[in-house]
GROMACS .gro file of C-alpha atoms in nm:
model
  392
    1UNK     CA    1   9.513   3.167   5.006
    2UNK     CA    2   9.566   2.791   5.058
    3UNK     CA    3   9.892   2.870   5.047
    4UNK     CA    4  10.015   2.590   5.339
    5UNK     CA    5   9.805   2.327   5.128
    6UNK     CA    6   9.945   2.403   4.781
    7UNK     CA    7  10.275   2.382   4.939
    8UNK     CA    8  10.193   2.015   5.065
    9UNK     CA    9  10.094   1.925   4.730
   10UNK     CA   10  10.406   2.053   4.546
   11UNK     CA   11  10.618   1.898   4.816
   12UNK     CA   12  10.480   1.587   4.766
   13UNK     CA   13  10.435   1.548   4.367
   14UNK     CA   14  10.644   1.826   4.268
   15UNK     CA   15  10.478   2.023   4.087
   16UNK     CA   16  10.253   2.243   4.176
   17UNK     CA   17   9.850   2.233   4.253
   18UNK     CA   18   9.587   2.401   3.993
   19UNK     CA   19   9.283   2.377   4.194
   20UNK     CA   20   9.149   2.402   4.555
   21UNK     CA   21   8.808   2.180   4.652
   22UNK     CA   22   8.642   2.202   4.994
   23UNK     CA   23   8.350   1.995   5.125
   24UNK     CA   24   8.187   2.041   5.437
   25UNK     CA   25   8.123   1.835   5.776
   26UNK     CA   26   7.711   1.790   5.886
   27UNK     CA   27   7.524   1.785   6.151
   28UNK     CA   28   7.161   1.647   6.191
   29UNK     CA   29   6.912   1.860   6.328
   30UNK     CA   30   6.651   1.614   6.390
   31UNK     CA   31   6.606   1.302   6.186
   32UNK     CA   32   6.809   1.062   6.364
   33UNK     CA   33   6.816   0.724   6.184
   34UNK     CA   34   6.516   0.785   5.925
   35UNK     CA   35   6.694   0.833   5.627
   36UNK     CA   36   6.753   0.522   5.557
   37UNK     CA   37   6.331   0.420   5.588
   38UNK     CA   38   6.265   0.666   5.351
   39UNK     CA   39   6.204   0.938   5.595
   40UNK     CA   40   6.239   1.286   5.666
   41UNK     CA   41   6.579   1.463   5.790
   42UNK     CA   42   6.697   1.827   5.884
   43UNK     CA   43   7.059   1.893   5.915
   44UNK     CA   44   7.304   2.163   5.796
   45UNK     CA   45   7.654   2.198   5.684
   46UNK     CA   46   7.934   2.329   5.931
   47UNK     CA   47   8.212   2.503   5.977
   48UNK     CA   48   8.436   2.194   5.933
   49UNK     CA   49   8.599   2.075   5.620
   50UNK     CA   50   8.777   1.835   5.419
   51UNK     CA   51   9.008   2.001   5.137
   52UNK     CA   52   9.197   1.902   4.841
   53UNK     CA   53   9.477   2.044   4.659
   54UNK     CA   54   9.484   1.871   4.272
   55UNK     CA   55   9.579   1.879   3.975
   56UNK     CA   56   9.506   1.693   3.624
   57UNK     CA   57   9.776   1.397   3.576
   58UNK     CA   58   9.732   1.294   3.244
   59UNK     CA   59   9.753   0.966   3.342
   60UNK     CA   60   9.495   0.649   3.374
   61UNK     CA   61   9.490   0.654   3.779
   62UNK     CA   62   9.377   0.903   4.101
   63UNK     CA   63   9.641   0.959   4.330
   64UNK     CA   64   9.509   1.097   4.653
   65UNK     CA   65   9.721   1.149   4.968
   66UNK     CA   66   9.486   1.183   5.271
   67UNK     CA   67   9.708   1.333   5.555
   68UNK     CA   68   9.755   1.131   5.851
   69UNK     CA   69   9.654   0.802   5.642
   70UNK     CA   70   9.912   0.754   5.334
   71UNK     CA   71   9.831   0.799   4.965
   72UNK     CA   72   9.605   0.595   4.777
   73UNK     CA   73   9.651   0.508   4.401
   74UNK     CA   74   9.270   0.379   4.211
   75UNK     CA   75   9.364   0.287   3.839
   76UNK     CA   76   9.090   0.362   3.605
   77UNK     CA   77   9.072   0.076   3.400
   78UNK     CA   78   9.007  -0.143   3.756
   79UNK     CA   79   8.710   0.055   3.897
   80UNK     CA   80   8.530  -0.343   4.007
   81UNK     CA   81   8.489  -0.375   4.382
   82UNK     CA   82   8.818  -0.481   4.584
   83UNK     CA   83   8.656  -0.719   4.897
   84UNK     CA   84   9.018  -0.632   5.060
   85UNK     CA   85   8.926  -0.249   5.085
   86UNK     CA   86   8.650  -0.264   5.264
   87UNK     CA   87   8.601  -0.053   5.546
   88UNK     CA   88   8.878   0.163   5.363
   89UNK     CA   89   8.935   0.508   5.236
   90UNK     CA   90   9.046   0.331   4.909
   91UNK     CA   91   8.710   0.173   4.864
   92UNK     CA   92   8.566   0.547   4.850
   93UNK     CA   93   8.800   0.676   4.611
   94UNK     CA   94   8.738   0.391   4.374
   95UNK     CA   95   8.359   0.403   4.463
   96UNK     CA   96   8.290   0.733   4.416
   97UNK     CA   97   8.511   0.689   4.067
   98UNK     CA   98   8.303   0.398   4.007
   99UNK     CA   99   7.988   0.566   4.000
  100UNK     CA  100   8.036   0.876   3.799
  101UNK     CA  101   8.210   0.657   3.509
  102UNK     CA  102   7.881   0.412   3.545
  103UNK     CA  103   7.713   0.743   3.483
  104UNK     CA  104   7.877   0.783   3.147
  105UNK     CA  105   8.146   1.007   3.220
  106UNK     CA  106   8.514   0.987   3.118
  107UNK     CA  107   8.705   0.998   3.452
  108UNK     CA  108   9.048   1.203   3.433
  109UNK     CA  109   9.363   1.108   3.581
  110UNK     CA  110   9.439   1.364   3.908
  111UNK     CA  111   9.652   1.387   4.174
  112UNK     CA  112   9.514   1.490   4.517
  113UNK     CA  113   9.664   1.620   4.859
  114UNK     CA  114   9.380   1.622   5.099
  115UNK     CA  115   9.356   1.732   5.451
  116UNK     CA  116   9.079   1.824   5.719
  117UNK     CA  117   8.941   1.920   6.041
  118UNK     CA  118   8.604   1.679   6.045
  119UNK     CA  119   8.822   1.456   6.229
  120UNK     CA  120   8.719   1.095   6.228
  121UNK     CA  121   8.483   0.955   6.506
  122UNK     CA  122   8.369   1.331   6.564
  123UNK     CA  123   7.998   1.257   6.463
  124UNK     CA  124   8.048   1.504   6.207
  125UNK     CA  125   8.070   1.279   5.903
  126UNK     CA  126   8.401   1.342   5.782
  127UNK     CA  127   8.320   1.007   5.564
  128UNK     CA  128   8.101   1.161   5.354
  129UNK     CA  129   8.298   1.532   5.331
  130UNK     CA  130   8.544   1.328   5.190
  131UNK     CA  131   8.327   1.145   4.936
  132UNK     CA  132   8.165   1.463   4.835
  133UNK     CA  133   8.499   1.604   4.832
  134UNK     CA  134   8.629   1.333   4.605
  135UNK     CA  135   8.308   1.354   4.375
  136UNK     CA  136   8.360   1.752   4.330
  137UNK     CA  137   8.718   1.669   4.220
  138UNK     CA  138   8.617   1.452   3.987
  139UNK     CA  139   8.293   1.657   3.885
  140UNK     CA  140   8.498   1.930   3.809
  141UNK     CA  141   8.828   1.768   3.634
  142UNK     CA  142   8.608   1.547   3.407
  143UNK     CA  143   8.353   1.766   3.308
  144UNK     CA  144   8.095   1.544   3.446
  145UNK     CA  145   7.806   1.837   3.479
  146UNK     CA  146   7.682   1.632   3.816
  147UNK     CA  147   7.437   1.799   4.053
  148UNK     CA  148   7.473   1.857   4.393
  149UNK     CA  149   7.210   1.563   4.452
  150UNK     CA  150   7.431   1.334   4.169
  151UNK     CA  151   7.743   1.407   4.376
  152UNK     CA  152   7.557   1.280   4.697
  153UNK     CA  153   7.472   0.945   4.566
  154UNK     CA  154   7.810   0.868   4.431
  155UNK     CA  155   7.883   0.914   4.827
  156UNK     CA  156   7.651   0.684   4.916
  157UNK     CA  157   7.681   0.453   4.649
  158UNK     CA  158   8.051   0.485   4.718
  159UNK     CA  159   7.969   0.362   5.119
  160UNK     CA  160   7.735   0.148   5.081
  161UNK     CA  161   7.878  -0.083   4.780
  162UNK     CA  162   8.278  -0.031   4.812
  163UNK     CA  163   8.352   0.047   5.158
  164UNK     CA  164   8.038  -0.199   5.317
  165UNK     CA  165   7.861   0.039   5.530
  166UNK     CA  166   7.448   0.058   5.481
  167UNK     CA  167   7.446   0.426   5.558
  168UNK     CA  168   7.184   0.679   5.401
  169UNK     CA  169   7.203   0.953   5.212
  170UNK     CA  170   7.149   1.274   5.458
  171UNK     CA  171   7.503   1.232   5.547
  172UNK     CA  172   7.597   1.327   5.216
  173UNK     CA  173   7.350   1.590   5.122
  174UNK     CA  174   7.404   1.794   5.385
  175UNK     CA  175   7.777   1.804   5.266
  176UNK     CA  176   7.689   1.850   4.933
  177UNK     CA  177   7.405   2.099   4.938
  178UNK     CA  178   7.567   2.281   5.199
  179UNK     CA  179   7.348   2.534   5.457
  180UNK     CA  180   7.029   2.365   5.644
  181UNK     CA  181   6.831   2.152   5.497
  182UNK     CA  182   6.534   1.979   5.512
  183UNK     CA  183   6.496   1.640   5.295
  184UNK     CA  184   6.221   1.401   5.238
  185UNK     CA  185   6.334   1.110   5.097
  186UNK     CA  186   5.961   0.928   5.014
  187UNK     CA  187   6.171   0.905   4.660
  188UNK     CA  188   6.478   0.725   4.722
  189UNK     CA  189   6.685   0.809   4.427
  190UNK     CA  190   6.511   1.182   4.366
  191UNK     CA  191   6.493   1.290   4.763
  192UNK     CA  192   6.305   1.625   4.775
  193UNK     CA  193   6.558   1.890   4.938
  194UNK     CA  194   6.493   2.237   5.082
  195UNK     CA  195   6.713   2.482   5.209
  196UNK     CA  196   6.659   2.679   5.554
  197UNK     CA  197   6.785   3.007   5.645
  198UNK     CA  198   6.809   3.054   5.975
  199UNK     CA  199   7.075   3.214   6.238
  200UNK     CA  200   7.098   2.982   6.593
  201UNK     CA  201   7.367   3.296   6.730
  202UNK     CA  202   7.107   3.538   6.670
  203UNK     CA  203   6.854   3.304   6.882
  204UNK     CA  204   7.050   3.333   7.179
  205UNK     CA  205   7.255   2.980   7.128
  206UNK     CA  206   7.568   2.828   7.026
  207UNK     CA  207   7.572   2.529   6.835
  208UNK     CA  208   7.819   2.267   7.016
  209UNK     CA  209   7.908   1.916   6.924
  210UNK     CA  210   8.052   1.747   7.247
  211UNK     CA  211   8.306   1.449   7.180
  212UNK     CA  212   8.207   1.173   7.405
  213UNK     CA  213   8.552   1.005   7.311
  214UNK     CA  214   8.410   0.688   7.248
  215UNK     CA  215   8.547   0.548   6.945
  216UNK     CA  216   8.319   0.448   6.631
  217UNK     CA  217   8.555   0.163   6.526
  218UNK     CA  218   8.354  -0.216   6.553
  219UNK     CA  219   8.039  -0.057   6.552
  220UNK     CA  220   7.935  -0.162   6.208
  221UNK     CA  221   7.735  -0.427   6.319
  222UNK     CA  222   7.557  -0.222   6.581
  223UNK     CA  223   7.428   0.025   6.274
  224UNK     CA  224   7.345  -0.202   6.063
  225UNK     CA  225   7.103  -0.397   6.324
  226UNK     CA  226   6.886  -0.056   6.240
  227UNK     CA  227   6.824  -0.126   5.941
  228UNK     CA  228   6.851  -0.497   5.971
  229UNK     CA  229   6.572  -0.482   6.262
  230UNK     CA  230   6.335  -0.242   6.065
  231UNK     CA  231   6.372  -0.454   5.743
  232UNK     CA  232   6.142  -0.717   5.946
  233UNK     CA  233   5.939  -0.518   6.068
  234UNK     CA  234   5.859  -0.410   5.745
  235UNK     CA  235   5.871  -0.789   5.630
  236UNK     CA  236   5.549  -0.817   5.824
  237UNK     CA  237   5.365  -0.580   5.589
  238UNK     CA  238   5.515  -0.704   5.261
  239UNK     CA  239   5.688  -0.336   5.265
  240UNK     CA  240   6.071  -0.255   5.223
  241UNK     CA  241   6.082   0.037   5.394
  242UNK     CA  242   5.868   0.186   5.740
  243UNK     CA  243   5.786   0.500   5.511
  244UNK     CA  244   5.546   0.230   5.315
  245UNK     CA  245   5.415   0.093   5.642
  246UNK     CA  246   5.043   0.234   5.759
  247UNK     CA  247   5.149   0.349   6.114
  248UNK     CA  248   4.769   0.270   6.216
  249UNK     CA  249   4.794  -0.134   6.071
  250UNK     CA  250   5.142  -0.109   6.246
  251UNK     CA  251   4.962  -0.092   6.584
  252UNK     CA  252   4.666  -0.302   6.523
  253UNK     CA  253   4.910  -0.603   6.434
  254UNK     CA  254   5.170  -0.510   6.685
  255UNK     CA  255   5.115  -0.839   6.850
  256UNK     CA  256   5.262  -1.019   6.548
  257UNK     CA  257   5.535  -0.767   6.476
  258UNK     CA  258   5.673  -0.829   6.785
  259UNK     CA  259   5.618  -1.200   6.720
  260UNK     CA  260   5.827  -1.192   6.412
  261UNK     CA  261   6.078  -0.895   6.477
  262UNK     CA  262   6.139  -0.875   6.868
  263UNK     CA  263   6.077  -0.566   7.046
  264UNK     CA  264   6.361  -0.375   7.006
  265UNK     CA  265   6.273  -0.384   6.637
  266UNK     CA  266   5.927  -0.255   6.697
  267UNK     CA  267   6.040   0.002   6.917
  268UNK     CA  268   6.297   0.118   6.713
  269UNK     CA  269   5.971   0.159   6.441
  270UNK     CA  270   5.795   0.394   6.717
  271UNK     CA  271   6.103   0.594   6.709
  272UNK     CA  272   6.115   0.611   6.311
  273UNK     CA  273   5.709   0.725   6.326
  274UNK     CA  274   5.735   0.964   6.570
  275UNK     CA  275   6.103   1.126   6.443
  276UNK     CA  276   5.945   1.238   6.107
  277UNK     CA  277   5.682   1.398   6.237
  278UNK     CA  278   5.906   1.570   6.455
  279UNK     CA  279   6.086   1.667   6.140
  280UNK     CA  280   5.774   1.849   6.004
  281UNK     CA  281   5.790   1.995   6.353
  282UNK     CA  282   6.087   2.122   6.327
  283UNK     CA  283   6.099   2.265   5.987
  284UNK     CA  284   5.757   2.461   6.083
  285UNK     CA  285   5.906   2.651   6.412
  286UNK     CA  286   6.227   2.735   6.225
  287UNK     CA  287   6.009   2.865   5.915
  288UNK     CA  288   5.835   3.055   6.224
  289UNK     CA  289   6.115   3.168   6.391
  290UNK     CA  290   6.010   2.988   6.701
  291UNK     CA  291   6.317   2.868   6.834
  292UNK     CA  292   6.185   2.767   7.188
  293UNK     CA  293   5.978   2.453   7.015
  294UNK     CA  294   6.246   2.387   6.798
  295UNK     CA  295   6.470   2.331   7.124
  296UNK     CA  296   6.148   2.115   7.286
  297UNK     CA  297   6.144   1.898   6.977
  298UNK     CA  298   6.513   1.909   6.964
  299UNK     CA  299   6.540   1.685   7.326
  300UNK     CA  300   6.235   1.510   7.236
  301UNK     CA  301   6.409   1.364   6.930
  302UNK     CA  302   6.697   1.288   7.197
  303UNK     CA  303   6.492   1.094   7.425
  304UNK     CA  304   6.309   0.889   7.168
  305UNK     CA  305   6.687   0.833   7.017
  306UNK     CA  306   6.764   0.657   7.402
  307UNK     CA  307   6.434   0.517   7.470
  308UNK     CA  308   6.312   0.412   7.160
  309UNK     CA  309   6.587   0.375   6.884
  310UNK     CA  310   6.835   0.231   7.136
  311UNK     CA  311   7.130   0.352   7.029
  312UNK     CA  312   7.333   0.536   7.287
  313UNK     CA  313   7.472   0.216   7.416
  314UNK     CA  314   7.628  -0.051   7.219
  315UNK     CA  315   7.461  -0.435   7.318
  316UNK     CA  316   7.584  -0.546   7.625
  317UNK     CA  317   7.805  -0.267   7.723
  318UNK     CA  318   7.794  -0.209   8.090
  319UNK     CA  319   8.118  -0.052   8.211
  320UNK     CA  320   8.185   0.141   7.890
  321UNK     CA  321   7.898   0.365   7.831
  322UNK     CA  322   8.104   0.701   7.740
  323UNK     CA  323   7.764   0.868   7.499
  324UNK     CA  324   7.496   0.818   7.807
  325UNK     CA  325   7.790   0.970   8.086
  326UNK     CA  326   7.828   1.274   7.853
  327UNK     CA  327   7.467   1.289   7.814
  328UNK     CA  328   7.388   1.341   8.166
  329UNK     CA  329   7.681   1.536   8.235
  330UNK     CA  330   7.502   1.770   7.914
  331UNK     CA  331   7.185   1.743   8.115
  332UNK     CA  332   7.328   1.845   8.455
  333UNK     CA  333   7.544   2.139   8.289
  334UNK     CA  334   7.260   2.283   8.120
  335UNK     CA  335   7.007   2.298   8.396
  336UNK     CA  336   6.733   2.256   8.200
  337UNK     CA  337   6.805   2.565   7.936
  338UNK     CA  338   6.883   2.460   7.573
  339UNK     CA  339   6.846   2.124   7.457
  340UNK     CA  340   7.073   1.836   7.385
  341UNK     CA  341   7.045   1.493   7.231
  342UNK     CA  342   7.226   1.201   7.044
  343UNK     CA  343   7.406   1.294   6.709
  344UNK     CA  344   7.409   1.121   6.411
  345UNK     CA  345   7.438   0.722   6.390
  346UNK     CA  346   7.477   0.682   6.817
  347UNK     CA  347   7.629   0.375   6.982
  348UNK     CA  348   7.960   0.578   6.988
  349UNK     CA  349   8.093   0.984   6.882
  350UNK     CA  350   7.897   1.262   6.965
  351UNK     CA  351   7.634   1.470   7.121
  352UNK     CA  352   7.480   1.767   7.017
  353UNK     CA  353   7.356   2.097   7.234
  354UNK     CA  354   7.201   2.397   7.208
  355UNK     CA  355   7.382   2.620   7.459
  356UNK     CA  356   7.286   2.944   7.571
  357UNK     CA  357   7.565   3.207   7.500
  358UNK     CA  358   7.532   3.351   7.854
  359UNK     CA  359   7.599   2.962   7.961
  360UNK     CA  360   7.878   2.875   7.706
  361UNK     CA  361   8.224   2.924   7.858
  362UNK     CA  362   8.055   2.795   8.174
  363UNK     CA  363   7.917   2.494   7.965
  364UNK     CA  364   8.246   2.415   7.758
  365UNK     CA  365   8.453   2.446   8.060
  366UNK     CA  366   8.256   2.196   8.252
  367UNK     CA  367   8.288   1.945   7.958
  368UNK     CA  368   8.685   2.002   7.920
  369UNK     CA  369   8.684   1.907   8.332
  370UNK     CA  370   8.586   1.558   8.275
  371UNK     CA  371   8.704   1.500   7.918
  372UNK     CA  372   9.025   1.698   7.911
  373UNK     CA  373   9.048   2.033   7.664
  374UNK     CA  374   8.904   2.058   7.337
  375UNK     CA  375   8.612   1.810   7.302
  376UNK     CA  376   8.335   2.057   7.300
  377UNK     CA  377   8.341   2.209   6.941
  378UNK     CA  378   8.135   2.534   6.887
  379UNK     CA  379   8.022   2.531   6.509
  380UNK     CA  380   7.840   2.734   6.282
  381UNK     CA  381   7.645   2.683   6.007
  382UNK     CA  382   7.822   2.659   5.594
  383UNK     CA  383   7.597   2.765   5.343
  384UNK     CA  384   7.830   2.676   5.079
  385UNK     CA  385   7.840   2.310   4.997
  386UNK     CA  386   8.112   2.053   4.845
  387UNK     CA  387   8.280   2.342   4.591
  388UNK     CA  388   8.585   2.419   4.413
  389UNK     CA  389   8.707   2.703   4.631
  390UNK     CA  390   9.039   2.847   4.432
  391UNK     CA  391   9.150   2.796   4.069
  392UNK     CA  392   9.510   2.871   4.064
   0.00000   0.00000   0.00000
C-alpha cells in the first residue's frame, strides 16, 4: 500500500521510506468559536488526510518536503522561535519539535515526504492535520510515549507561539483523537474529551462541506478580533475567559460591557453563551439518536454564527461576500430540509450541510453551477486519529 508515496520519498532522498503516518482533516459539529473561551465543542475527524512517508536520518535536523510547498530543514540544536517564519509551515515543524523536546524528550533526526487532500483554505483544518501529523512522526521516531491529548497541544502550542495564530485547541483534537467528539475545555490544559458513535448515512444525510472559494489568506486579524473582543468583555468581570463569566451578572451590567467593549464584542459573548449550551444540545440528541434536533440546533448554531458572532463577512466587505452568497444559495437548494451553517473560524472557506441523500446529486449539482465542479465535498466520518498507518 502507499506504494505512490514511498516512491516520492525514495525519489527524493534516495533511499527508501520505513514508515507511513496519516492524520486526519475535522470538521466542527457545533461549537463554533468557543474553544478558545474555555467552552464546549463537537466535531469529528474526516475522510481527508495529511500523510507522511519517513524515515530515521541519524542526523541533528527534520527534513520534511510538503508537496506543492518545497522542503523544509528545522535543525535541532535551534528549536528558539524564528520571527521570519511566521505564518509559515516551517514555524510548525520547529514548533511542534519545540514542544515535545520542552517536554523532555530526545527529538530524532527524520526525513519526511508529506502530501494531502485537506487542501488549504478548505475549512477543514489541514493546519492542524499537519501538526498532528508532524507530532505522530516525531511521537513515534523518538519514543516520546505522548497521548493523543499531548500530541494536540504541541499543535496548538506549535500555532499559537511559532506560526502567530491564537487558534484553540478543537482543531487539533479532533485530528488527533480521531471519530466525533465532544470536548469541554473548562480545564484548559486537561480538556475533558468524549467520543460519539454515531452514523449521519444511516440518518438519511450526507455530510457535505461546500467551498465558498473565498480565500483565508489576510484574515488573521479578523480571527483574532474574537478573541481580542471577548478578552474585554471578560476584562469587565476581572475574568480571562467568558467560561468564568456569570452569564446572569453579564446581563445585569450589560450597560457597562458595552461601554467598555462595543457591541459587537458583547454580541459576540451572546453567541459564546448560547453555542455551549447548544453543544450540550447536541451531544444529548445524538446520544438519543434524535437526529431531527440535532439538524434544528445544527442551523441554530449557524444563525447565531451570522447574527451574533459576526463572522461570515470580513469588516467592511461589501462587494466580496463569497461565505453569505453560498449560504443562501445552501438555503435556497435545500428548501428547508437538512440544515446548514458556517464552518469552522468564518470570515472566509467553508460551509457545512446536512443533505438529504434523496436531495444530494440535485444539491451538489446546483453548487458546481455557480462555483464550477468539485467544491461540494461529501465526507464521512474517521474514527482513527493522527496514527502510524504502515511500518515497512
Amino acid at each position: 500500500m502507499y506504494s505512490d508515496l514511498k516512491k516520492k520519498f525514495k525519489d527524493f532522498y534516495g533511499r527508501p521510506a520505513k514508515y507511513i503516518f496519516s492524520a486526519p482533516g475535522r470538521t466542527e459539529l457545533g461549537g463554533n468559536h468557543t474553544d478558545h473561551q474555555l467552552g464546549r465543542v463537537l466535531a469529528a475527524a474526516v475522510n481527508l488526510d495529511t500523510r507522511a512517508a519517513a524515515a530515521l536520518s541519524g542526523e541533528p535536523r527534520i527534513r520534511v518536503m510538503s508537496e506543492g510547498y518545497g522542503q523544509i530543514i528545522v535543525e535541532l540544536d535551534d528549536l528558539g522561535i524564528h520571527p521570519e517564519e511566521k505564518n509559515s509551515t516551517a514555524a510548525l515543524v520547529r514548533g511542534v519539535a519545540a514542544g515535545a523536546a520542552a517536554l523532555g524528550n530526545d527529538i530524532a533526526g527524520f526525513d519526511a515526504y508529506v502530501v494531502s487532500d485537506v487542501l488549504p483554505g478548505s475549512g477543514l483544518s489541514s493546519s492542524a492535520a499537519f501538526e498532528v501529523l508532524i507530532a505522530a512522526v516525531i511521537n513515534h521516531l523518538s519514543a516520546c510515549a505522548l497521548s493523543p491529548i499531548q500530541i494536540a497541544q504541541l499543535g496548538r502550542y506549535a500555532e499559537n507561539v511559532y506560526f502567530g495564530k491564537p487558534s484553540g485547541l478543537m482543531d487539533q483534537i479532533s485530528s488527533s483523537v480521531g471519530n466525533i467528539v465532544a470536548v469541554d475545555f473548562e480545564n484548559r490544559e486537561i480538556p475533558k474529551v468524549e467520543q460519539l458513535d454515531f452514523d449521519f448515512a444511516a440518518s438519511g444525510h450526507a455530510l457535505c462541506i461546500i467551498d465558498s472559494g473565498a480565500d483565508h489568506a489576510g484574515l488573521t486579524e479578523e480571527y483574532a478580533a474574537i478573541p481580542n473582543e471577548l478578552r474585554r468583555v471578560c476584562g469587565v468581570f476581572g475574568k480571562e475567559y467568558l467560561r468564568e463569566v456569570d452569564e446572569d451578572e453579564f446581563f445585569s451590567r450589560v450597560a457597562e460591557v458595552r461601554a467598555a467593549a462595543g457591541d459587537r464584542a458583547v454580541l459576540r459573548a451572546v453567541h459564546v453563551f448560547n453555542e455551549n449550551r447548544r453543544v450540550d444540545a447536541e451531544v444529548s440528541a445524538l446520544r438519543a439518536g434524535d437526529f431531527d434536533t440535532f439538524l434544528k440546533l445544527v442551523s441554530e448554531s449557524g444563525r447565531s454564527s451570522w447574527m451574533y458572532l459576526q463572522n461570515v463577512i470580513p469588516d467592511g466587505n461589501t462587494a466580496h461576500q463569497e461565505l453569505a452568497c453560498m449560504l443562501a444559495l445552501t438555503e435556497r437548494l435545500l428548501r428547508g430540509r437538512g440544515a446548514f451553517r458556517v464552518h469552522g473560524g468564518g470570515f472566509a472557506g467553508t460551509i457545512q450541510a446536512f443533505v438529504p441523500l434523496d436531495m444530494l446529486d440535485g444539491f451538489c449539482a446546483g453548487i458546481d453551477a455557480v462555483t464550477g465542479e468539485g467544491r461540494c465535498h461529501v465526507l464521512s466520518v474517521r474514527r482513527e486519529g493522527g496514527c502510524l498507518l504502515e511500518e515497512v
